[in-house]
Amino acid sequence: MMDVPLTVGMIMRHGTTVHGDGEVLTWTGEGTRRASYAQVGRHAARLAGALRGLGVTGDQRVATFQWNNQEHLEAYLAIPAMGAVAHTLNPRLAPDQVAWIANHARDEVVIVDGSLVPLLARALPEMKTIRHVVVASAADTPVDITGLADAGKQLHSYHELLAAAPEQFDWPTDVDERSAAAMCYTSGTTGDPKGVAYSHRSTYLHSMCICTGEAMALTSADRILPVVPMFHANAWGLPYAALMSGASLVMPDRNVAAEPLVRLVEAARPTVAAAVPTIWGDVLRHLRERGGDMSSIRQVLCGGSAVPPALMKAFAEELGVRITQAWGMTETSPIGSVATPPVGARGEEVWRYRTGAGRLVAGVEGRVVDDGDVVLPCDGTSVGEIQVRGPWVTARYYGEEDSARFHDGWLRTGDVGTLDELGFITISDRAKDVIKSGGEWISSVRLENLLMGHPKVREAAVVAVPDHKWGERPLATVVIAEGERISAAELRDHLSASVPAWQLPERWSFVSEVPKTSVGKFDKKLIRRRYASGELDVINP
Ligand code: ADP
């Protein structure tokens, strides 16, 4: 067979020619602006020419500080296809963290969305390696860039740069498929951010995986709404999978609250959508209060943290929309498993599979390993750390020679759980969130899911707190649904129907909101810190 390199350039060529009639729609909050994939391809050529003009060569890093929109998609294509590396920065991080990450990656240029200029302005003076700032916005939106002026960087307008650039770009044909196409830092939920560099090859193969029937079954008839940000593990690979399958993209831009999202769904009628569970929880509450039409959606992809079964059931029963749970990490591109039940499953068994973390996808292998590095059987009951390997699983962190996360050709995921003989993963906790009580493990995820299954509970996060007798015990922080009342004792009773008495939390805290990380997950580190410093009102029923 011909040895053709698998590159983002190939994805771009295919998507912008063969599927040149596909579209990217960007929500303005009032309506959508549209561009065909053919137009996106033409803009990408001009952007590549413009970046070359700014001196971008080789595998230099071009950072993006943008929402999910047309211009970000153009950058996603142009930067890797010209041989450079697209580095998505997370605008929800603190400015010093943004600067730390950009310096670590040695970013040379940053493309910033006009609405994010004030945020970038706070980080820019410390972004030492950046030479050029390109301010992107919809063609007709003026942007105030005064905040950027004092950082000593050269400033450019995206549209002026593109207008001045040549129409054609001489795309390189010798890009090594094993070289980096894009990079992303973990959001640091459990430690310092770590850089992951995705190769052209890994991006290509991962995109094919997403298109398959066992994953999202994408075709050119689909319209994909990635609510998950393009700076969070490449929006789970959906933009590239869209170009590969010809599916159109419906981009929310900065409008990711429930109300504008529902209006966007009604206006643009996406067929598939993807976001972390907290977003869908907000959408469900909004729909219950105000109504709305989600009927265009055939499948919602949900992951990033355990998806509460109550949420999946409510979507199925109240909206007729299927939530498919998937598991993955920034380190795994991110898709590792997708929760599609085996054909023979019936009734409650179906829910048991759907509420787990899913079945390994072709290309990703998994195993369960105990504390002493002994590989455990895949029997659905032996609990240990899940380890994975595959062509889109990272083999190291960027700029780190040696990390304990990689062992024997496997990635230690830091997730604790089981694998069964059919490759279905169940995750009981992150290793760092596990509650070790008197030598036994209590799953915080299970307690959270049970609590969030109570109709009067809006959100619940359970964390380990120190206990002089047991080592650690669970603390339940609970947000009660609006207009409802319920006591800790009643919630304990509710739990006791499903878990043994020794697992029941004795510490409870009712809060108005569970704190979230920059990618919308429960911030357990912060909850533990608040407990330790006495900031939480804790009751013992
Ligand atoms: P961060 O590490 O900063 O949170 P990631 O998005 O890379 O960013 O997080 C990956 C982690 O998210 C996984 O290791 C796992 O703990 C959690 N996760 C992802 N999907 C699921 C899922 N379906 N069920 C439970 N946990 C999940």
Coordinates of C-alpha atoms and ligand atoms in Angstrom, one line a residue:
M1 CA 0.0 0.0 0.0
M2 CA 1.1 3.6 -0.5
D3 CA 2.7 5.1 2.6
V4 CA 0.7 8.3 2.7
P5 CA 1.2 10.4 5.9
L6 CA -1.9 10.9 8.0
T7 CA -2.0 14.6 8.5
V8 CA -4.3 17.5 9.5
G9 CA -3.5 18.8 6.0
M10 CA -5.3 15.7 4.6
I11 CA -8.3 16.3 6.8
M12 CA -8.4 19.9 5.7
R13 CA -8.1 19.1 2.0
H14 CA -10.9 16.6 2.2
G15 CA -13.2 18.7 4.4
T16 CA -12.8 21.9 2.4
T17 CA -13.1 20.4 -1.0
V18 CA -15.1 17.1 -1.1
H19 CA -17.2 18.5 1.7
G20 CA -16.9 22.1 0.7
D21 CA -20.6 22.4 1.0
G22 CA -20.5 21.6 4.7
E23 CA -20.9 24.7 6.9
V24 CA -19.7 26.2 10.2
L25 CA -22.4 28.3 11.9
T26 CA -21.4 30.6 14.6
W27 CA -24.0 31.9 17.1
T28 CA -23.9 35.6 17.7
G29 CA -26.5 35.5 20.5
E30 CA -29.2 36.8 18.1
G31 CA -28.6 34.7 15.0
T32 CA -25.9 32.7 13.2
R33 CA -23.2 33.8 10.8
R34 CA -22.3 31.1 8.3
A35 CA -19.4 30.0 6.2
S36 CA -19.1 27.0 4.0
Y37 CA -16.1 24.6 4.5
A38 CA -14.9 25.8 1.1
Q39 CA -14.8 29.3 2.4
V40 CA -13.1 28.2 5.7
G41 CA -10.5 26.5 3.5
R42 CA -9.8 29.7 1.6
H43 CA -9.5 31.6 4.9
A44 CA -7.2 29.0 6.3
A45 CA -4.9 29.4 3.2
R46 CA -4.8 33.2 3.8
L47 CA -4.2 32.7 7.5
A48 CA -1.3 30.3 6.9
G49 CA 0.2 32.9 4.5
A50 CA -0.2 35.6 7.0
L51 CA 1.4 33.6 9.8
R52 CA 4.3 32.7 7.5
G53 CA 4.6 36.5 6.9
L54 CA 4.9 37.0 10.7
G55 CA 7.8 34.6 10.6
V56 CA 6.1 31.4 11.8
T57 CA 8.3 28.5 10.5
G58 CA 9.0 24.9 11.4
D59 CA 7.1 23.6 14.4
Q60 CA 6.7 26.9 16.1
R61 CA 3.7 27.2 18.4
V62 CA 0.8 29.4 17.6
A63 CA -1.5 29.9 20.5
T64 CA -5.2 30.4 20.3
F65 CA -7.3 32.2 23.0
Q66 CA -10.6 31.8 21.4
W67 CA -14.2 30.5 21.8
N68 CA -15.7 27.8 19.6
N69 CA -16.3 29.7 16.4
Q70 CA -15.4 30.0 12.7
E71 CA -12.1 31.8 13.2
H72 CA -10.9 29.2 15.7
L73 CA -11.8 26.5 13.2
E74 CA -9.7 28.3 10.6
A75 CA -6.8 28.4 13.0
Y76 CA -7.3 24.7 13.8
L77 CA -6.7 23.9 10.2
A78 CA -4.2 26.4 9.0
I79 CA -1.7 26.1 11.8
P80 CA -1.1 22.4 11.7
A81 CA -1.4 22.1 7.9
M82 CA 1.4 24.7 7.5
G83 CA 3.5 22.5 9.8
A84 CA 3.3 24.6 12.9
V85 CA 1.6 23.6 16.2
A86 CA -1.8 24.9 17.3
H87 CA -1.7 25.5 21.0
T88 CA -5.2 26.1 22.6
L89 CA -5.0 28.3 25.7
N90 CA -7.8 28.2 28.2
P91 CA -9.2 31.7 28.9
R92 CA -11.0 30.5 32.1
L93 CA -7.6 30.0 33.8
A94 CA -6.1 32.7 36.0
P95 CA -3.8 35.1 34.0
D96 CA -0.6 33.9 35.7
Q97 CA -1.5 30.3 34.8
V98 CA -2.2 31.3 31.2
A99 CA 1.2 33.0 31.0
W100 CA 3.0 30.0 32.7
I101 CA 1.5 27.6 30.1
A102 CA 2.3 29.9 27.1
N103 CA 5.9 30.3 28.3
H104 CA 6.2 26.6 28.9
A105 CA 5.1 25.8 25.4
R106 CA 7.2 28.7 24.0
D107 CA 4.3 30.2 22.0
E108 CA 5.4 32.7 19.4
V109 CA 2.0 34.1 18.2
V110 CA -1.4 34.3 19.9
I111 CA -4.7 34.6 18.1
V112 CA -7.2 36.2 20.5
D113 CA -10.9 36.6 20.2
G114 CA -12.0 40.2 20.4
S115 CA -14.1 39.6 23.5
L116 CA -11.2 38.1 25.3
V117 CA -8.8 41.0 24.8
P118 CA -9.3 42.3 28.4
L119 CA -8.5 38.8 29.8
L120 CA -5.4 38.4 27.6
A121 CA -4.2 41.9 28.5
R122 CA -3.8 40.7 32.1
A123 CA -1.5 37.8 31.0
L124 CA 0.3 39.2 28.1
P125 CA 3.0 41.2 29.8
E126 CA 4.2 37.9 31.4
M127 CA 4.0 35.9 28.1
K128 CA 7.6 36.2 27.3
T129 CA 7.9 34.3 24.1
I130 CA 5.0 35.8 22.3
R131 CA 6.0 38.3 19.5
H132 CA 2.7 38.8 17.8
V133 CA -0.9 39.2 18.9
V134 CA -3.6 38.7 16.2
V135 CA -7.1 40.0 17.3
A136 CA -9.9 38.0 15.7
S137 CA -13.6 38.9 15.6
A138 CA -16.5 38.7 13.2
A139 CA -15.6 40.8 10.2
D140 CA -17.9 43.7 11.1
T141 CA -17.2 43.9 14.9
P142 CA -14.9 46.6 16.1
V143 CA -12.5 45.7 18.9
D144 CA -11.0 47.9 21.6
I145 CA -7.3 46.8 21.8
T146 CA -5.9 49.5 24.0
G147 CA -5.4 47.0 26.9
L148 CA -2.8 45.2 24.7
A149 CA -0.8 48.2 23.8
D150 CA 1.7 48.3 26.6
A151 CA 3.0 44.7 26.5
G152 CA 5.6 45.3 23.8
K153 CA 4.1 42.9 21.2
Q154 CA 3.2 43.6 17.6
L155 CA -0.6 43.8 17.3
H156 CA -2.6 42.8 14.2
S157 CA -6.2 42.5 13.1
Y158 CA -7.1 39.1 11.9
H159 CA -9.3 40.4 9.1
E160 CA -6.7 42.9 7.9
L161 CA -4.0 40.3 8.0
L162 CA -6.1 37.8 6.0
A163 CA -7.2 40.5 3.5
A164 CA -3.5 41.4 2.8
A165 CA -2.4 37.8 2.5
P166 CA -2.1 35.9 -0.8
E167 CA -5.1 33.8 -1.8
Q168 CA -3.2 30.6 -2.3
F169 CA -0.8 29.0 0.2
D170 CA 1.8 26.5 -0.8
W171 CA 0.9 23.9 1.8
P172 CA 3.9 21.7 2.7
T173 CA 3.6 18.1 1.5
D174 CA 6.5 16.7 3.6
V175 CA 4.9 17.2 7.1
D176 CA 5.9 14.2 9.2
E177 CA 2.8 12.4 10.5
R178 CA 4.6 11.8 13.8
S179 CA 5.3 15.5 14.4
A180 CA 3.1 17.6 16.6
A181 CA 0.0 19.2 15.1
A182 CA -1.6 20.6 18.2
M183 CA -1.1 20.8 21.9
C184 CA -3.2 21.2 24.9
Y185 CA -2.5 21.4 28.7
T186 CA -4.5 19.5 31.2
S187 CA -6.6 21.8 33.2
G188 CA -4.7 20.9 36.4
T189 CA -7.7 19.6 38.3
T190 CA -5.3 17.5 40.3
G191 CA -2.0 19.2 40.0
D192 CA 0.2 21.4 37.8
P193 CA -0.9 21.7 34.1
K194 CA 0.9 19.2 31.9
G195 CA 1.4 19.7 28.1
V196 CA 0.2 17.0 25.7
A197 CA 1.3 17.2 22.1
Y198 CA -1.0 15.6 19.6
S199 CA 0.7 14.3 16.4
H200 CA -0.8 14.6 12.9
R201 CA -1.2 10.8 12.9
S202 CA -2.9 10.6 16.3
T203 CA -5.3 13.4 15.3
Y204 CA -6.2 11.6 12.0
L205 CA -6.8 8.3 13.6
H206 CA -8.7 9.7 16.6
S207 CA -10.9 11.6 14.1
M208 CA -11.7 8.4 12.3
C209 CA -12.6 6.8 15.6
I210 CA -15.1 9.5 16.5
C211 CA -16.8 9.1 13.1
T212 CA -17.3 5.4 13.6
G213 CA -20.7 4.0 14.4
E214 CA -19.7 2.7 17.9
A215 CA -18.7 6.3 18.7
M216 CA -20.7 9.1 17.1
A217 CA -21.7 7.6 13.8
L218 CA -21.0 10.9 12.0
T219 CA -22.1 11.6 8.4
S220 CA -22.4 14.7 6.2
A221 CA -26.1 14.8 7.2
D222 CA -25.1 15.7 10.8
R223 CA -24.8 19.0 12.5
I224 CA -22.5 18.9 15.5
L225 CA -22.8 21.3 18.4
P226 CA -19.6 21.2 20.4
V227 CA -20.3 23.0 23.6
V228 CA -17.2 21.5 25.1
P229 CA -14.6 24.2 24.4
M230 CA -12.0 23.9 21.7
F231 CA -9.4 24.5 24.4
H232 CA -10.6 21.5 26.4
A233 CA -8.9 18.4 24.7
N234 CA -9.6 19.8 21.2
A235 CA -13.4 19.9 21.8
W236 CA -13.1 16.2 22.2
G237 CA -11.8 16.0 18.6
L238 CA -15.2 17.0 17.1
P239 CA -13.9 19.8 14.8
Y240 CA -11.6 17.5 12.9
A241 CA -14.1 14.7 12.9
A242 CA -16.6 17.2 11.4
L243 CA -14.3 18.1 8.5
M244 CA -13.6 14.4 8.0
S245 CA -17.2 13.3 7.9
G246 CA -18.6 16.4 6.2
A247 CA -20.9 17.1 9.2
S248 CA -21.6 20.8 9.7
L249 CA -20.6 22.5 12.9
V250 CA -22.8 24.6 15.1
M251 CA -20.6 26.8 17.2
P252 CA -21.9 28.5 20.4
D253 CA -19.1 31.1 20.5
R254 CA -19.1 32.5 24.1
N255 CA -22.8 31.7 24.7
V256 CA -22.6 28.6 26.7
A257 CA -25.2 29.3 29.4
A258 CA -28.4 27.2 29.2
E259 CA -30.7 29.9 27.8
P260 CA -28.7 30.9 24.7
L261 CA -27.8 27.2 24.2
V262 CA -31.4 26.2 24.0
R263 CA -32.1 29.1 21.6
L264 CA -29.2 28.0 19.5
V265 CA -30.5 24.4 19.3
E266 CA -33.9 25.7 18.3
A267 CA -32.4 27.9 15.6
A268 CA -29.7 25.7 14.2
R269 CA -31.2 22.3 14.8
P270 CA -28.0 20.3 15.5
T271 CA -28.2 16.5 15.4
V272 CA -25.5 15.8 17.9
A273 CA -24.1 17.8 20.8
A274 CA -21.3 17.4 23.3
A275 CA -20.6 18.9 26.8
V276 CA -19.7 18.0 30.4
P277 CA -22.5 16.9 32.7
T278 CA -22.8 20.3 34.5
I279 CA -23.8 22.0 31.3
W280 CA -26.6 19.5 30.5
G281 CA -27.8 19.7 34.1
D282 CA -28.3 23.5 33.6
V283 CA -30.0 22.9 30.3
L284 CA -32.4 20.4 31.8
R285 CA -33.4 22.9 34.6
H286 CA -33.9 25.6 32.1
L287 CA -36.1 23.4 29.9
R288 CA -38.2 22.3 32.9
E289 CA -38.8 25.9 33.9
R290 CA -39.2 27.5 30.5
G291 CA -39.7 24.7 28.0
G292 CA -37.8 24.5 24.6
D293 CA -37.3 22.2 21.7
M294 CA -34.4 19.7 21.7
S295 CA -36.0 17.3 19.2
S296 CA -33.3 17.8 16.5
I297 CA -30.7 16.1 18.7
R298 CA -30.3 12.4 18.2
Q299 CA -27.3 12.0 20.5
V300 CA -25.6 14.0 23.3
L301 CA -22.0 13.0 24.0
C302 CA -21.2 13.6 27.6
G303 CA -18.2 12.9 29.8
G304 CA -15.2 14.6 31.4
S305 CA -16.7 13.4 34.7
A306 CA -19.2 10.7 35.7
V307 CA -22.6 11.5 34.2
P308 CA -25.3 11.3 36.8
P309 CA -27.8 8.5 35.9
A310 CA -30.7 10.8 37.0
L311 CA -29.6 13.3 34.3
M312 CA -29.4 10.6 31.6
K313 CA -32.9 9.3 32.5
A314 CA -34.4 12.7 32.6
F315 CA -33.1 13.5 29.1
A316 CA -34.5 10.2 27.9
E317 CA -37.9 10.4 29.5
E318 CA -38.6 14.2 29.5
L319 CA -36.9 15.2 26.2
G320 CA -36.5 12.0 24.2
V321 CA -32.8 12.7 23.8
R322 CA -30.2 10.1 24.3
I323 CA -27.1 10.9 26.4
T324 CA -24.2 8.7 25.5
Q325 CA -21.5 8.7 28.2
A326 CA -17.9 8.6 27.1
W327 CA -14.6 8.5 29.1
G328 CA -11.3 10.1 28.2
M329 CA -8.6 12.5 29.2
T330 CA -6.6 15.3 27.6
E331 CA -3.9 12.6 27.5
T332 CA -6.0 10.3 25.4
S333 CA -7.0 12.8 22.7
P334 CA -9.6 12.3 24.5
I335 CA -11.8 9.4 23.4
G336 CA -11.0 6.1 25.3
S337 CA -14.4 4.5 25.7
V338 CA -18.0 5.0 24.7
A339 CA -21.0 3.6 26.7
T340 CA -23.0 1.8 24.1
P341 CA -24.6 -1.3 25.7
P342 CA -24.0 -4.8 24.1
V343 CA -26.9 -5.8 21.8
G344 CA -28.1 -8.5 24.2
A345 CA -28.6 -6.2 27.1
R346 CA -32.2 -5.7 28.4
G347 CA -34.0 -3.4 30.9
E348 CA -32.0 -2.3 33.9
E349 CA -28.9 -4.0 32.4
V350 CA -29.0 -1.4 29.6
W351 CA -28.8 1.3 32.2
R352 CA -26.0 -0.4 34.1
Y353 CA -23.9 -0.2 30.9
R354 CA -25.0 3.3 29.9
T355 CA -24.2 4.7 33.3
G356 CA -20.7 3.2 33.3
A357 CA -17.7 4.9 31.6
G358 CA -18.1 2.8 28.4
R359 CA -16.5 0.2 26.3
L360 CA -13.0 0.6 25.0
V361 CA -13.0 1.9 21.4
A362 CA -10.9 0.2 18.7
G363 CA -7.4 1.6 19.0
V364 CA -7.4 1.9 22.8
E365 CA -6.4 -1.0 24.9
G366 CA -6.9 -1.1 28.7
R367 CA -5.9 -3.0 31.8
V368 CA -6.4 -2.8 35.6
V369 CA -3.4 -2.7 37.8
D370 CA -3.1 -2.8 41.6
D371 CA -0.8 -0.8 43.9
G372 CA 2.0 -3.3 43.5
D373 CA 1.9 -3.1 39.6
V374 CA 0.2 -6.5 39.4
V375 CA -2.2 -6.7 36.5
L376 CA -5.7 -7.7 37.7
P377 CA -8.3 -9.8 35.8
C378 CA -10.8 -8.1 33.6
D379 CA -13.7 -9.5 35.5
G380 CA -15.8 -6.4 36.3
T381 CA -15.0 -6.7 40.0
S382 CA -11.2 -6.4 40.5
V383 CA -10.6 -2.8 41.4
G384 CA -7.4 -1.0 40.5
E385 CA -6.0 1.8 38.4
I386 CA -7.1 1.9 34.8
Q387 CA -4.2 2.0 32.4
V388 CA -4.5 2.5 28.7
R389 CA -2.3 2.5 25.5
G390 CA -2.9 3.2 21.9
P391 CA -2.0 5.4 18.9
W392 CA -3.8 8.5 20.3
V393 CA -2.7 8.0 23.9
T394 CA 0.2 10.3 24.8
A395 CA 3.5 8.6 25.5
R396 CA 5.0 11.5 27.6
Y397 CA 4.3 15.0 28.8
Y398 CA 5.7 17.9 26.7
G399 CA 9.0 19.0 28.1
E400 CA 9.2 16.3 30.8
E401 CA 11.7 13.5 30.3
D402 CA 10.4 11.2 32.9
S403 CA 7.0 11.0 34.5
A404 CA 5.6 8.4 36.8
R405 CA 2.4 8.5 34.8
F406 CA 4.0 6.3 32.1
H407 CA 4.9 2.8 32.8
D408 CA 5.8 -0.1 30.6
G409 CA 4.3 1.4 27.5
W410 CA 1.0 2.2 29.4
L411 CA -0.5 5.5 30.6
R412 CA -1.5 5.4 34.3
T413 CA -4.8 7.3 34.1
G414 CA -5.1 8.0 37.8
D415 CA -8.7 6.7 37.5
V416 CA -9.7 3.9 39.8
G417 CA -12.2 1.3 38.7
T418 CA -12.8 -2.0 36.9
L419 CA -12.8 -3.5 33.4
D420 CA -14.9 -6.4 32.4
E421 CA -14.2 -9.1 29.8
L422 CA -16.1 -7.1 27.1
G423 CA -13.9 -4.0 27.7
F424 CA -16.5 -2.0 29.7
I425 CA -14.9 0.4 32.2
T426 CA -16.5 1.4 35.5
I427 CA -14.8 4.3 37.3
S428 CA -15.4 4.7 41.0
D429 CA -13.0 7.6 41.5
R430 CA -10.0 9.5 40.6
A431 CA -7.1 8.1 42.7
K432 CA -6.9 11.5 44.3
D433 CA -10.6 11.6 45.1
V434 CA -11.0 8.1 46.5
I435 CA -12.1 8.1 50.2
K436 CA -10.0 5.6 52.2
S437 CA -12.0 4.9 55.3
G438 CA -10.5 2.4 57.8
G439 CA -8.7 0.6 55.0
E440 CA -11.8 0.3 52.8
W441 CA -12.6 2.5 49.7
I442 CA -15.7 4.5 49.4
S443 CA -16.6 5.7 45.9
S444 CA -17.4 9.4 45.9
V445 CA -18.9 9.1 42.5
R446 CA -21.4 6.5 43.6
L447 CA -22.5 8.7 46.6
E448 CA -22.8 11.7 44.3
N449 CA -24.9 9.8 41.7
L450 CA -27.3 8.6 44.4
L451 CA -27.6 12.0 45.9
M452 CA -28.2 13.6 42.5
G453 CA -30.8 11.0 41.9
H454 CA -33.0 12.6 44.7
P455 CA -35.5 14.9 43.1
K456 CA -34.8 17.6 45.7
V457 CA -31.1 17.7 45.1
R458 CA -29.7 19.9 42.3
E459 CA -25.9 19.1 42.7
A460 CA -23.8 17.0 45.1
A461 CA -20.1 16.6 45.4
V462 CA -18.6 14.2 47.9
V463 CA -14.9 14.6 49.0
A464 CA -12.6 12.9 51.5
V465 CA -11.8 14.7 54.7
P466 CA -9.4 13.7 57.4
D467 CA -10.9 11.7 60.3
H468 CA -9.0 10.9 63.5
K469 CA -10.6 7.4 63.8
W470 CA -11.0 6.2 60.2
G471 CA -8.2 8.1 58.4
E472 CA -10.7 9.7 56.0
R473 CA -14.5 10.0 55.8
P474 CA -16.8 11.4 53.2
L475 CA -18.1 15.0 53.4
A476 CA -21.2 15.6 51.3
T477 CA -21.7 19.1 49.9
V478 CA -25.2 19.5 48.5
V479 CA -27.1 22.1 46.5
I480 CA -30.8 21.8 47.1
A481 CA -33.1 22.4 44.1
E482 CA -34.8 25.8 44.0
G483 CA -37.9 26.1 46.3
E484 CA -37.3 22.7 48.0
R485 CA -36.4 21.8 51.5
I486 CA -34.6 18.6 52.7
S487 CA -32.5 17.7 55.7
A488 CA -29.2 15.9 56.0
A489 CA -30.9 13.1 57.9
E490 CA -33.4 12.6 55.1
L491 CA -30.6 12.4 52.6
R492 CA -28.8 9.9 54.7
D493 CA -31.9 7.8 54.8
H494 CA -32.1 8.1 51.0
L495 CA -28.5 6.8 50.7
S496 CA -29.0 4.0 53.2
A497 CA -31.4 2.3 50.8
S498 CA -28.4 1.7 48.4
V499 CA -25.1 1.8 50.3
P500 CA -23.9 0.0 53.5
A501 CA -24.1 2.1 56.7
W502 CA -20.3 2.5 57.1
Q503 CA -20.2 4.4 53.8
L504 CA -22.9 7.0 54.8
P505 CA -21.4 10.5 55.2
E506 CA -21.7 11.9 58.7
R507 CA -20.6 15.4 57.6
W508 CA -22.9 17.5 55.5
S509 CA -22.7 21.0 54.1
F510 CA -25.5 22.7 52.2
V511 CA -24.1 25.2 49.7
S512 CA -25.6 27.5 47.1
E513 CA -23.3 26.2 44.4
V514 CA -20.6 23.5 44.0
P515 CA -17.4 25.2 42.8
K516 CA -16.4 24.3 39.3
T517 CA -13.0 24.0 37.6
S518 CA -12.1 25.9 34.4
V519 CA -13.7 23.1 32.3
G520 CA -16.9 22.8 34.4
K521 CA -16.1 19.9 36.6
F522 CA -16.7 19.8 40.4
D523 CA -13.6 21.4 42.0
K524 CA -12.9 18.9 44.8
K525 CA -9.5 20.3 45.6
L526 CA -11.2 23.7 46.4
I527 CA -14.0 22.0 48.5
R528 CA -11.3 20.2 50.5
R529 CA -9.4 23.4 51.0
R530 CA -12.6 25.2 52.1
Y531 CA -13.4 22.5 54.6
A532 CA -9.8 22.5 56.0
S533 CA -9.9 26.3 56.5
G534 CA -13.3 26.1 58.2
E535 CA -15.1 28.1 55.5
L536 CA -17.9 25.5 55.2
D537 CA -20.8 25.2 57.6
V538 CA -20.8 21.5 58.4
I539 CA -23.6 19.6 60.2
N540 CA -23.6 16.1 61.6
P541 CA -27.2 14.9 61.5
Ligands
ADP1 P1 -8.5 17.4 34.0 O1 -7.5 16.3 34.3 O2 -7.9 18.7 34.1 O3 -9.8 17.3 34.7 P2 -9.4 16.0 31.6 O4 -10.5 16.5 30.9 O5 -8.2 15.5 30.9 O6 -8.9 17.3 32.5 O7 -9.8 15.0 32.7 C1 -9.8 13.6 32.5 C2 -10.4 12.9 33.7 O8 -11.8 13.2 33.7 C3 -10.3 11.4 33.6 O9 -9.1 11.0 34.1 C4 -11.5 11.0 34.6 O10 -11.1 11.1 35.9 C5 -12.5 12.1 34.3 N1 -13.5 11.5 33.4 C6 -13.7 11.7 32.1 N2 -14.8 11.1 31.6 C7 -15.3 10.4 32.7 C8 -16.5 9.6 32.8 N3 -17.3 9.3 31.8 N4 -16.7 9.1 34.1 C9 -15.9 9.4 35.1 N5 -14.9 10.2 35.0 C10 -14.5 10.7 33.8

